[in-house]
mmCIF file with all atom_site columns, C-alpha atoms in Angstrom:
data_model
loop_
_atom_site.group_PDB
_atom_site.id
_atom_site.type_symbol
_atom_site.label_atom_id
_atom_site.label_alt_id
_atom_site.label_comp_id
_atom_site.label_asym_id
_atom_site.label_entity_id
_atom_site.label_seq_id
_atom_site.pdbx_PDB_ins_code
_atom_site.Cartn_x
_atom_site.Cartn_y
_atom_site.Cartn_z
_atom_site.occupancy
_atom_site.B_iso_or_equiv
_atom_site.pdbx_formal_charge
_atom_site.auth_seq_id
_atom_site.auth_comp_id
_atom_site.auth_asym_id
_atom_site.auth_atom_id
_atom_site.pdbx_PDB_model_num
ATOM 1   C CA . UNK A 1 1   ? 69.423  137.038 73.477  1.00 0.00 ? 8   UNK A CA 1
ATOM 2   C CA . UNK A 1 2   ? 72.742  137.119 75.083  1.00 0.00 ? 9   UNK A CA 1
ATOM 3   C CA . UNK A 1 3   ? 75.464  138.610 73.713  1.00 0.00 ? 10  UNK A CA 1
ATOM 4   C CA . UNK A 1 4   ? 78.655  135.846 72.904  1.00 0.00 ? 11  UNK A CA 1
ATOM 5   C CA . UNK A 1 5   ? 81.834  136.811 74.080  1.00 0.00 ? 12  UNK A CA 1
ATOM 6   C CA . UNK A 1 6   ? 84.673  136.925 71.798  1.00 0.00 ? 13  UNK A CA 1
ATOM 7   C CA . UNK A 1 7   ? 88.642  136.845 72.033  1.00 0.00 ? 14  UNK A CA 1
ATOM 8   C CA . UNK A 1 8   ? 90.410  135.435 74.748  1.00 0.00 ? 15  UNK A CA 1
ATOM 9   C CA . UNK A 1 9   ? 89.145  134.796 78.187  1.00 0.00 ? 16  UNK A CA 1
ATOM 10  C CA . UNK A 1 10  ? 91.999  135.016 81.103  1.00 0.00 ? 17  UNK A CA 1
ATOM 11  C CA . UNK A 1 11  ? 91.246  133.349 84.516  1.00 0.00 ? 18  UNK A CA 1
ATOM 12  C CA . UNK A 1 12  ? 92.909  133.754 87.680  1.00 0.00 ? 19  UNK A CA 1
ATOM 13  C CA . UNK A 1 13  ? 93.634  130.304 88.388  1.00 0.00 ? 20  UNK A CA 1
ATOM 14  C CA . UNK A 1 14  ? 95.447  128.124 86.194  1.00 0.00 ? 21  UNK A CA 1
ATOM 15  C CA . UNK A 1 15  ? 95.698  124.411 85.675  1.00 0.00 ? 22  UNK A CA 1
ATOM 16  C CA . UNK A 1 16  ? 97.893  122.194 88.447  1.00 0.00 ? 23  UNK A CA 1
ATOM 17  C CA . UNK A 1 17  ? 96.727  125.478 91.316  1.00 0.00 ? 24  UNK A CA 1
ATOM 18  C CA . UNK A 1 18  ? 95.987  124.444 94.605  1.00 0.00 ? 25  UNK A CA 1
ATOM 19  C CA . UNK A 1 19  ? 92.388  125.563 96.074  1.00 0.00 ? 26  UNK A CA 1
ATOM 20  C CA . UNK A 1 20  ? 90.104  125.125 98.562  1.00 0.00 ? 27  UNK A CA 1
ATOM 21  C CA . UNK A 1 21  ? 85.971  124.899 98.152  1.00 0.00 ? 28  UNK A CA 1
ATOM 22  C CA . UNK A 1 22  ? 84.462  128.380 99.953  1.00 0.00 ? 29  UNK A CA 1
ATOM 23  C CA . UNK A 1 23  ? 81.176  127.292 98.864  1.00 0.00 ? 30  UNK A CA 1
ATOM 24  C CA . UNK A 1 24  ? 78.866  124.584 97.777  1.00 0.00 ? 31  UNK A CA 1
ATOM 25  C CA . UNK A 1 25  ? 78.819  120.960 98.297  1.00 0.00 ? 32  UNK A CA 1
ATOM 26  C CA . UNK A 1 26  ? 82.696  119.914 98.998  1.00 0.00 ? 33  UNK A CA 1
ATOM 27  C CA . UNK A 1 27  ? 82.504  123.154 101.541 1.00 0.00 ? 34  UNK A CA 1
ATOM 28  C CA . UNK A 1 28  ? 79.943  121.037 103.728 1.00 0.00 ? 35  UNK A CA 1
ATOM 29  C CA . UNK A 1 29  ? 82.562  117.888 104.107 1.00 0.00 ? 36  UNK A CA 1
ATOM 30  C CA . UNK A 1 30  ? 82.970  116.808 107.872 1.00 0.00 ? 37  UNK A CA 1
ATOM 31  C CA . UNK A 1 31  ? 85.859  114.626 109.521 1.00 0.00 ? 38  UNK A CA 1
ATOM 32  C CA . UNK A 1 32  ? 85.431  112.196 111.955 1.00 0.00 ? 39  UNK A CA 1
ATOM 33  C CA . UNK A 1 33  ? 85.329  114.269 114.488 1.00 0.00 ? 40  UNK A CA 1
ATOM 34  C CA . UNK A 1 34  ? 82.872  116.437 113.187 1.00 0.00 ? 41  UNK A CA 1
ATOM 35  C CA . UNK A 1 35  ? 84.633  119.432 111.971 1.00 0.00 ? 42  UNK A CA 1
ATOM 36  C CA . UNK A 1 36  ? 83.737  120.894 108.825 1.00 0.00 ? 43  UNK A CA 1
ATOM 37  C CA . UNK A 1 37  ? 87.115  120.640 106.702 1.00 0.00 ? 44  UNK A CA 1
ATOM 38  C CA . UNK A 1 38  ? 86.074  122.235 103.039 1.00 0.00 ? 45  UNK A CA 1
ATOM 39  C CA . UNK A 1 39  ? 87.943  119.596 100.316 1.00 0.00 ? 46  UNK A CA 1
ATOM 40  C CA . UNK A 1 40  ? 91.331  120.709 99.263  1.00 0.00 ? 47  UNK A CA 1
ATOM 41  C CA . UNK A 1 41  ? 92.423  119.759 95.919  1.00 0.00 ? 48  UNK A CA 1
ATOM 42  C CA . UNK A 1 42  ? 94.464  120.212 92.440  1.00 0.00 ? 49  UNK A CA 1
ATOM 43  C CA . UNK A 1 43  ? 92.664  122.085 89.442  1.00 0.00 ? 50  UNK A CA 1
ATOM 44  C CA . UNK A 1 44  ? 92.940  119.392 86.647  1.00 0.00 ? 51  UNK A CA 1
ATOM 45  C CA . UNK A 1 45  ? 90.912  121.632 84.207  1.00 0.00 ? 52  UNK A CA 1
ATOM 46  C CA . UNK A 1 46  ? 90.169  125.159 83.508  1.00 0.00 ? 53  UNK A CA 1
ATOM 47  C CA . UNK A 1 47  ? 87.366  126.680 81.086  1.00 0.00 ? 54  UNK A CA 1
ATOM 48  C CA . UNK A 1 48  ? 87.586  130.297 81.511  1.00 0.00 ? 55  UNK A CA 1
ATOM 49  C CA . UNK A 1 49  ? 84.825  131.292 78.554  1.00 0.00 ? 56  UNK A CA 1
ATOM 50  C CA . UNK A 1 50  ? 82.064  129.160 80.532  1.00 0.00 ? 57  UNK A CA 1
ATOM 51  C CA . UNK A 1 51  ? 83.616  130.241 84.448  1.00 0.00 ? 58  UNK A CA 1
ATOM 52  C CA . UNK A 1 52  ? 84.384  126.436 85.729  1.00 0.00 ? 59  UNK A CA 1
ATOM 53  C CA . UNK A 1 53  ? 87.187  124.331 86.801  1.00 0.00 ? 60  UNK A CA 1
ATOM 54  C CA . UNK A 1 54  ? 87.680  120.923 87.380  1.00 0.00 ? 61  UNK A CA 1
ATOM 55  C CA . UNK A 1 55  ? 89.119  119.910 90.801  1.00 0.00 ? 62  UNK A CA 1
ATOM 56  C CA . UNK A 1 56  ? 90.596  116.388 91.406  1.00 0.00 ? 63  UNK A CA 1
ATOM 57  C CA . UNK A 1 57  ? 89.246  114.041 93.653  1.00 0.00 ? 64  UNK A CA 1
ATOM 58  C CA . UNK A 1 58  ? 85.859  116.706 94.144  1.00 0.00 ? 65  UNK A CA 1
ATOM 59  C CA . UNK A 1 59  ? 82.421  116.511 92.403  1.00 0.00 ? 66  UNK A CA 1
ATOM 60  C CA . UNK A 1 60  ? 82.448  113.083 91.640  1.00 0.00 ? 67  UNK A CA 1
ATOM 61  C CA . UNK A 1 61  ? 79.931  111.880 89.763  1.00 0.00 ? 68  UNK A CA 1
ATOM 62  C CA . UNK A 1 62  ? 78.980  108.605 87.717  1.00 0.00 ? 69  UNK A CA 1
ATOM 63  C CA . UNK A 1 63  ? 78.730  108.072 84.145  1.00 0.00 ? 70  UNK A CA 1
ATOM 64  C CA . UNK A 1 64  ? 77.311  105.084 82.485  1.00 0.00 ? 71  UNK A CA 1
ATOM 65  C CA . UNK A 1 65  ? 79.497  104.597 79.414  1.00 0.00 ? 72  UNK A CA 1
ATOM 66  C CA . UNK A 1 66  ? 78.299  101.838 76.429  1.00 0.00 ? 73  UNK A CA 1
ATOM 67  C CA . UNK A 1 67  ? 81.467  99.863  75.196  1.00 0.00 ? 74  UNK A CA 1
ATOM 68  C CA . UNK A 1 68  ? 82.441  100.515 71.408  1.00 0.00 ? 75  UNK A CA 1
ATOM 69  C CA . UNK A 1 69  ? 84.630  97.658  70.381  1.00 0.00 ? 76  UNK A CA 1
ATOM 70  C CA . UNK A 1 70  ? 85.901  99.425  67.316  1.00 0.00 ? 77  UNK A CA 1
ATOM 71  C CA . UNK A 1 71  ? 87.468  102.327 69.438  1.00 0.00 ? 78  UNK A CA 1
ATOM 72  C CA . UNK A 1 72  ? 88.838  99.583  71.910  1.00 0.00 ? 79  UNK A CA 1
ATOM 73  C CA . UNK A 1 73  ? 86.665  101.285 75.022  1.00 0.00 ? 80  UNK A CA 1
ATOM 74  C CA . UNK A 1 74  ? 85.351  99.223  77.879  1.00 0.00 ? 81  UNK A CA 1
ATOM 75  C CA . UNK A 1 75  ? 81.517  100.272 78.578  1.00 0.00 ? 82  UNK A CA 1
ATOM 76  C CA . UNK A 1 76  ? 80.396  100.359 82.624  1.00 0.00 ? 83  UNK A CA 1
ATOM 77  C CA . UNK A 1 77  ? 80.018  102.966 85.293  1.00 0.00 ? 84  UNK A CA 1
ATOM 78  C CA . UNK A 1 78  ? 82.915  105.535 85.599  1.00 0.00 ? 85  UNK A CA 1
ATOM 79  C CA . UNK A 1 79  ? 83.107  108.115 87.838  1.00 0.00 ? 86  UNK A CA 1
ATOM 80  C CA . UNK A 1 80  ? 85.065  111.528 87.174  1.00 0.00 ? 87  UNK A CA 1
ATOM 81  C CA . UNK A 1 81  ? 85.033  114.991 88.464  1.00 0.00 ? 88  UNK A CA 1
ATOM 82  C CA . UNK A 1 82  ? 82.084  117.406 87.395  1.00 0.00 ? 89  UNK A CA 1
ATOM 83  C CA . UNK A 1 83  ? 82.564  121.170 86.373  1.00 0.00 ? 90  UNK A CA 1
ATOM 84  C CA . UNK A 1 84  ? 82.561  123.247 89.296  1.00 0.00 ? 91  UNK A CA 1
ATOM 85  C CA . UNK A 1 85  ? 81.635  126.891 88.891  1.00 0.00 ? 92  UNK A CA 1
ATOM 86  C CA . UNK A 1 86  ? 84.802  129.408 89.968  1.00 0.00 ? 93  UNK A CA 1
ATOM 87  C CA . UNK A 1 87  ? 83.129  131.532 92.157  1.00 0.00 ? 94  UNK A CA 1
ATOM 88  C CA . UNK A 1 88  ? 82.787  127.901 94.668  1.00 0.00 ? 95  UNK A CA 1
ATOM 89  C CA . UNK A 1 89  ? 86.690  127.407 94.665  1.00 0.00 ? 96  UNK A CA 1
ATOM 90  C CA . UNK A 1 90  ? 89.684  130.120 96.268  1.00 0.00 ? 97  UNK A CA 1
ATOM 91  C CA . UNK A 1 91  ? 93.399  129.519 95.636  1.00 0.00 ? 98  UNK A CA 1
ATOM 92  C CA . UNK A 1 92  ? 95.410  128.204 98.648  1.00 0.00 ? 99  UNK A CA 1
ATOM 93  C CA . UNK A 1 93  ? 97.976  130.966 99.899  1.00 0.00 ? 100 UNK A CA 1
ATOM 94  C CA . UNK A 1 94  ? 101.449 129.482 99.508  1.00 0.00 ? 101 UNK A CA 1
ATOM 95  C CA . UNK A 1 95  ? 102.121 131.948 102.906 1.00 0.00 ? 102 UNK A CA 1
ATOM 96  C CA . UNK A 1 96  ? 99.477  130.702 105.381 1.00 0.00 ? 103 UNK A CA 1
ATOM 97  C CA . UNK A 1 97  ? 97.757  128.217 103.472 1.00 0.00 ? 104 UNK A CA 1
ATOM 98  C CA . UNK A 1 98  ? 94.472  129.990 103.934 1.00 0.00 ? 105 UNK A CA 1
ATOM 99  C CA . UNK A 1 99  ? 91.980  130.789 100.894 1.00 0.00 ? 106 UNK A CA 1
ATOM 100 C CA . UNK A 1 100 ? 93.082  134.121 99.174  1.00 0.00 ? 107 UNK A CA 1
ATOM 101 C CA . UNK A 1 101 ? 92.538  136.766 96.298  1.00 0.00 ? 108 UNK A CA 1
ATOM 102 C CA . UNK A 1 102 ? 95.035  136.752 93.653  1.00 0.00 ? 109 UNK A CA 1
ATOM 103 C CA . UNK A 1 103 ? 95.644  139.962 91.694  1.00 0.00 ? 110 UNK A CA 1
ATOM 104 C CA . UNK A 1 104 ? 98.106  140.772 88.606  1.00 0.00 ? 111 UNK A CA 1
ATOM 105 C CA . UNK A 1 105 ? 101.421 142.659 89.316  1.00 0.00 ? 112 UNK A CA 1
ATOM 106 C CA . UNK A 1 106 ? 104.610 143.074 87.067  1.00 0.00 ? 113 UNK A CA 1
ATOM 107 C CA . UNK A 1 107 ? 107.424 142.050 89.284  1.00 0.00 ? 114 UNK A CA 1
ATOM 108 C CA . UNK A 1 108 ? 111.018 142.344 86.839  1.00 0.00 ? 115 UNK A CA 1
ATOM 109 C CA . UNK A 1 109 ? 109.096 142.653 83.671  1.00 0.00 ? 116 UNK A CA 1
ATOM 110 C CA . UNK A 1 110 ? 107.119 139.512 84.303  1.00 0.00 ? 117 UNK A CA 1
ATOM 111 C CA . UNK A 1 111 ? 103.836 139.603 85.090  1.00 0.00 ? 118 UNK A CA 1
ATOM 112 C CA . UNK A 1 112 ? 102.926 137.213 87.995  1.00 0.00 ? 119 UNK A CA 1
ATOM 113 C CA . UNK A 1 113 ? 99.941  136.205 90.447  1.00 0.00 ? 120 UNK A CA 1
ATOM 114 C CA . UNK A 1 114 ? 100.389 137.443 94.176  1.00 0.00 ? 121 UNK A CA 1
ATOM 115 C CA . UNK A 1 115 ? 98.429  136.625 96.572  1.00 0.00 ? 122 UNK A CA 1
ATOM 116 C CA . UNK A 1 116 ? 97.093  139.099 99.746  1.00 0.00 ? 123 UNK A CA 1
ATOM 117 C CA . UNK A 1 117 ? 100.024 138.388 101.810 1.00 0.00 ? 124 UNK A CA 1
ATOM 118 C CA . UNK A 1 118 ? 102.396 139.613 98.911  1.00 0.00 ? 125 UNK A CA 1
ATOM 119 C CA . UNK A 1 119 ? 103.716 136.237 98.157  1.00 0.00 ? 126 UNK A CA 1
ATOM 120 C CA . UNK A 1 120 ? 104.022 135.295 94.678  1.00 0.00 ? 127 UNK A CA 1
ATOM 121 C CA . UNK A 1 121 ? 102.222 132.538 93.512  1.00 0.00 ? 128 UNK A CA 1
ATOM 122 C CA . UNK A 1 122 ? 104.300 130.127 91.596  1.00 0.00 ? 129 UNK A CA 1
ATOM 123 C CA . UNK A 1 123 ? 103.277 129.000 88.013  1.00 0.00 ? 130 UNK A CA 1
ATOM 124 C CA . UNK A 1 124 ? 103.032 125.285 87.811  1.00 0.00 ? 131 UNK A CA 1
ATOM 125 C CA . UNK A 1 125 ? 103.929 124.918 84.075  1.00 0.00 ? 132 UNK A CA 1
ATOM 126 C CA . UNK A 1 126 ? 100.925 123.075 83.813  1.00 0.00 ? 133 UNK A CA 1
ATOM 127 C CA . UNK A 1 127 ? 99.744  119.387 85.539  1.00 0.00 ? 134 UNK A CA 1
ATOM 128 C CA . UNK A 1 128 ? 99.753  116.195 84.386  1.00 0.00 ? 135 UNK A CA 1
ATOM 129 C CA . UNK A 1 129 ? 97.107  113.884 86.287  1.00 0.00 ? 136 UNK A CA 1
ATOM 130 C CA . UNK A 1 130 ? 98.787  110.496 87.336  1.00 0.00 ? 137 UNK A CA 1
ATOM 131 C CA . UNK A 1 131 ? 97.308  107.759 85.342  1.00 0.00 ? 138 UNK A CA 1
ATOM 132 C CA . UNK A 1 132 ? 98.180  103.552 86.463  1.00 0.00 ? 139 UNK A CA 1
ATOM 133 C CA . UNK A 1 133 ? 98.762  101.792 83.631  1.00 0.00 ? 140 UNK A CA 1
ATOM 134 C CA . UNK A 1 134 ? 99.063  98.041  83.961  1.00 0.00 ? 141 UNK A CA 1
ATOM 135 C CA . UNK A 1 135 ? 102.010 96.733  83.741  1.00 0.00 ? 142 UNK A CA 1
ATOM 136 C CA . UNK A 1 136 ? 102.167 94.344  80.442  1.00 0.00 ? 143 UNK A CA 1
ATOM 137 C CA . UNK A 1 137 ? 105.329 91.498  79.494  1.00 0.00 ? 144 UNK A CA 1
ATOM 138 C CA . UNK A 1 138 ? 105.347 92.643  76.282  1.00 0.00 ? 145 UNK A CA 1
ATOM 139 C CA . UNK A 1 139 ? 108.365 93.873  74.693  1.00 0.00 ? 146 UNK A CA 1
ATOM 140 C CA . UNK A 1 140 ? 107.676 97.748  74.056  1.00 0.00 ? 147 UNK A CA 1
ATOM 141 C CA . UNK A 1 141 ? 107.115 98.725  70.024  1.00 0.00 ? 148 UNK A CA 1
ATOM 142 C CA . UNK A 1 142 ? 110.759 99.203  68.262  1.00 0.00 ? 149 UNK A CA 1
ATOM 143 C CA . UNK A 1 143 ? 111.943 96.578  70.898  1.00 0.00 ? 150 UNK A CA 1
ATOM 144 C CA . UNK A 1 144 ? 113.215 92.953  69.700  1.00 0.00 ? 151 UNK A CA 1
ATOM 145 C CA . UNK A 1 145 ? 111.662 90.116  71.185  1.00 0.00 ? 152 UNK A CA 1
ATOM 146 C CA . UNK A 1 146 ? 114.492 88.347  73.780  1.00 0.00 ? 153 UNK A CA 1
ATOM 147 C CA . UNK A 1 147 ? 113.391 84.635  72.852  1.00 0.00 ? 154 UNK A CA 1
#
């Protein structure tokens, strides 16, 4: 049996990074002209215990979701990213924009990510994925109807 790990997990690339696929599926994309460009995208999701990350826009796959009128959800076919394992996915260098390493350093007391070209890699505080809500007429809750 395998032994579970316990106490906290740290991974090297954080939620709202930029990286680039080194291996797997989204590695193999071609343009138009046919030149193999690996997909570049956001991380939207990190699980460091289980080793995956979530990449927007990469993985898609389809879900078949029943609707359950008492939570107010629409049923149908959705499509949303799959986990990807880490090991398929390298941060973007902010320097040359080239997959990189990242290692740990304490730079003025803080410790930050750098990158092999010495350039710190900036923490983005986190990422908030873009969602279109529609727009509605109705006056917003706390708002007084104008009529």
């Amino acid at each position: 049996m395998k032994a579970v790990k316990t106490g906290t997990v740290k991974s090297k690339i954080r939620r709202g990074d930029q990286v680039v696929f080194i291996a797997g599926k989204e590695y193999n994309r071609y343009d138009s002209a046919g030149n193999r460009q690996p997909y570049r995208g956001r991380v939207i999701a990190v699980d460091p215990r289980g080793g995956r990350v979530k990449v927007e826009g990469a993985m898609m796959v389809k879900r078949h979701r029943k609707p359950v009128p008492q939570l107010n959800r629409e049923g149908g076919i959705i499509e949303q990213e799959a986990w990807v394992n880490v090991s398929n996915v390298a941060l973007i260098d902010p320097d040359t924009g080239k997959p990189t390493r990242v290692k740990m350093e304490i730079r003025d007391g803080q410790k930050v990510r750098v990158a092999k070209s010495g350039k710190v890699i900036a923490d983005t505080g986190g990422y908030k994925r873009e969602t279109t809500k529609p727009e509605t007429d109705a006056p917003a809750a706390g708002e007084a109807d104008p009529n």
